[in-house]
PDB file of C-alpha atoms in Angstrom:
ATOM      1  CA  MET A  68      -3.976 -26.902  14.846  1.00  0.00           C
ATOM      2  CA  ILE A  69      -3.434 -25.873  11.698  1.00  0.00           C
ATOM      3  CA  ASN A  70      -0.862 -27.139   9.548  1.00  0.00           C
ATOM      4  CA  SER A  71      -1.468 -24.395   7.164  1.00  0.00           C
ATOM      5  CA  PHE A  72      -2.967 -21.248   5.985  1.00  0.00           C
ATOM      6  CA  ILE A  73      -5.746 -21.879   3.919  1.00  0.00           C
ATOM      7  CA  ILE A  74      -9.254 -20.860   3.441  1.00  0.00           C
ATOM      8  CA  VAL A  75     -11.955 -23.227   1.958  1.00  0.00           C
ATOM      9  CA  GLU A  76     -15.510 -21.691   0.601  1.00  0.00           C
ATOM     10  CA  LYS A  77     -18.615 -23.014  -0.355  1.00  0.00           C
ATOM     11  CA  ILE A  78     -19.761 -20.999  -4.043  1.00  0.00           C
ATOM     12  CA  GLY A  79     -23.576 -21.499  -4.430  1.00  0.00           C
ATOM     13  CA  ASN A  80     -23.469 -24.040  -6.600  1.00  0.00           C
ATOM     14  CA  GLY A  81     -22.163 -26.266  -4.313  1.00  0.00           C
ATOM     15  CA  LYS A  82     -18.724 -26.232  -5.547  1.00  0.00           C
ATOM     16  CA  ILE A  83     -16.169 -26.017  -3.030  1.00  0.00           C
ATOM     17  CA  TYR A  84     -13.341 -22.595  -3.467  1.00  0.00           C
ATOM     18  CA  ASP A  85      -9.530 -22.788  -1.625  1.00  0.00           C
ATOM     19  CA  THR A  86      -7.498 -20.709  -1.506  1.00  0.00           C
ATOM     20  CA  ARG A  87      -3.457 -19.951   0.467  1.00  0.00           C
ATOM     21  CA  LEU A  88      -2.999 -17.361   2.519  1.00  0.00           C
ATOM     22  CA  SER A  89       0.705 -15.585   1.598  1.00  0.00           C
ATOM     23  CA  ASN A  90       2.208 -12.905   4.534  1.00  0.00           C
ATOM     24  CA  GLY A  91       4.937 -12.614   1.051  1.00  0.00           C
ATOM     25  CA  PRO A  92       3.095  -9.182   0.982  1.00  0.00           C
ATOM     26  CA  ILE A  93       3.716  -7.980   4.915  1.00  0.00           C
ATOM     27  CA  GLU A  94       7.759  -9.519   4.135  1.00  0.00           C
ATOM     28  CA  SER A  95       7.562  -6.900   0.965  1.00  0.00           C
ATOM     29  CA  LEU A  96       6.507  -3.846   2.845  1.00  0.00           C
ATOM     30  CA  ASN A  97       8.749  -4.950   6.044  1.00  0.00           C
ATOM     31  CA  ARG A  98      11.446  -5.380   3.908  1.00  0.00           C
ATOM     32  CA  LYS A  99      10.728  -1.709   2.066  1.00  0.00           C
ATOM     33  CA  ILE A 100      11.112  -0.257   5.486  1.00  0.00           C
ATOM     34  CA  LYS A 101      14.127  -1.608   6.424  1.00  0.00           C
ATOM     35  CA  ASP A 102      15.844  -0.609   2.596  1.00  0.00           C
ATOM     36  CA  LEU A 103      14.520   2.878   3.910  1.00  0.00           C
ATOM     37  CA  LYS A 104      16.319   2.836   7.226  1.00  0.00           C
ATOM     38  CA  ARG A 105      19.326   2.094   5.749  1.00  0.00           C
ATOM     39  CA  LEU A 106      19.471   4.231   2.569  1.00  0.00           C
ATOM     40  CA  GLY A 107      18.403   7.245   4.937  1.00  0.00           C
ATOM     41  CA  ARG A 108      21.593   6.582   7.719  1.00  0.00           C
ATOM     42  CA  GLY A 109      19.363   6.970  10.353  1.00  0.00           C
ATOM     43  CA  PHE A 110      17.005   9.481   9.784  1.00  0.00           C
ATOM     44  CA  ARG A 111      16.984  12.548  12.995  1.00  0.00           C
ATOM     45  CA  ASN A 112      13.500  13.266  12.164  1.00  0.00           C
ATOM     46  CA  PHE A 113      10.395  10.622  12.735  1.00  0.00           C
ATOM     47  CA  GLU A 114       8.327  12.792  10.686  1.00  0.00           C
ATOM     48  CA  HIS A 115      10.642  13.483   7.669  1.00  0.00           C
ATOM     49  CA  PHE A 116      11.289   9.271   7.734  1.00  0.00           C
ATOM     50  CA  ARG A 117       7.300   8.536   7.258  1.00  0.00           C
ATOM     51  CA  ASN A 118       6.372  10.555   5.102  1.00  0.00           C
ATOM     52  CA  ARG A 119       9.650   9.075   3.183  1.00  0.00           C
ATOM     53  CA  PHE A 120       7.777   5.599   3.895  1.00  0.00           C
ATOM     54  CA  LEU A 121       4.615   6.785   2.846  1.00  0.00           C
ATOM     55  CA  TYR A 122       5.875   8.050  -0.387  1.00  0.00           C
ATOM     56  CA  ALA A 123       7.242   5.471  -1.571  1.00  0.00           C
ATOM     57  CA  THR A 124       5.228   2.677  -0.208  1.00  0.00           C
ATOM     58  CA  ARG A 125       1.950   3.705  -1.674  1.00  0.00           C
ATOM     59  CA  ALA A 126       1.166   4.119  -5.369  1.00  0.00           C
ATOM     60  CA  LEU A 127      -0.740   7.680  -5.737  1.00  0.00           C
ATOM     61  CA  PRO A 128       1.990   9.071  -2.418  1.00  0.00           C
ATOM     62  CA  VAL A 129      -0.154  12.299  -0.512  1.00  0.00           C
ATOM     63  CA  LEU A 130       2.250  14.515   1.803  1.00  0.00           C
ATOM     64  CA  ASN A 131       0.776  16.599   3.693  1.00  0.00           C
ATOM     65  CA  GLY A 132      -2.671  16.065   2.373  1.00  0.00           C
ATOM     66  CA  VAL A 133      -1.718  17.634  -0.876  1.00  0.00           C
ATOM     67  CA  SER A 134      -2.416  15.419  -4.012  1.00  0.00           C
ATOM     68  CA  ASP A 135      -1.623  15.836  -7.002  1.00  0.00           C
ATOM     69  CA  TYR A 136      -3.357  12.889  -8.295  1.00  0.00           C
ATOM     70  CA  ASN A 137      -6.220  15.412  -8.829  1.00  0.00           C
ATOM     71  CA  PRO A 138      -6.296  17.646 -12.142  1.00  0.00           C
ATOM     72  CA  VAL A 139      -7.837  21.034 -11.974  1.00  0.00           C
ATOM     73  CA  SER A 140     -10.292  22.707 -14.095  1.00  0.00           C
ATOM     74  CA  TYR A 141      -9.985  26.099 -14.720  1.00  0.00           C
ATOM     75  CA  LEU A 142     -13.296  26.391 -16.535  1.00  0.00           C
ATOM     76  CA  GLU A 143     -16.530  25.784 -15.808  1.00  0.00           C
ATOM     77  CA  ASN A 144     -18.200  25.101 -19.017  1.00  0.00           C
ATOM     78  CA  ASP A 145     -16.432  23.848 -22.162  1.00  0.00           C
ATOM     79  CA  GLU A 146     -17.896  27.047 -24.581  1.00  0.00           C
ATOM     80  CA  PHE A 147     -15.413  29.304 -25.590  1.00  0.00           C
TER      81      PHE A 147
END
């Protein structure tokens, strides 16, 4: 029986390294979903809710396959 989520790794020089796993990131994501549902007061369109959720949770949001993060280079050469 597992009492806690502990990962034990042995590093090449003989030392043992242990870390704890946390469900904090998943709980944070669940809270964001519940907050969006509460603020949206009942989305009628699931695709709109999905896009709104993806936009709110991503560091670089992409909606409908379009990202405004990629810079556009208008000049082929830097020669003037």
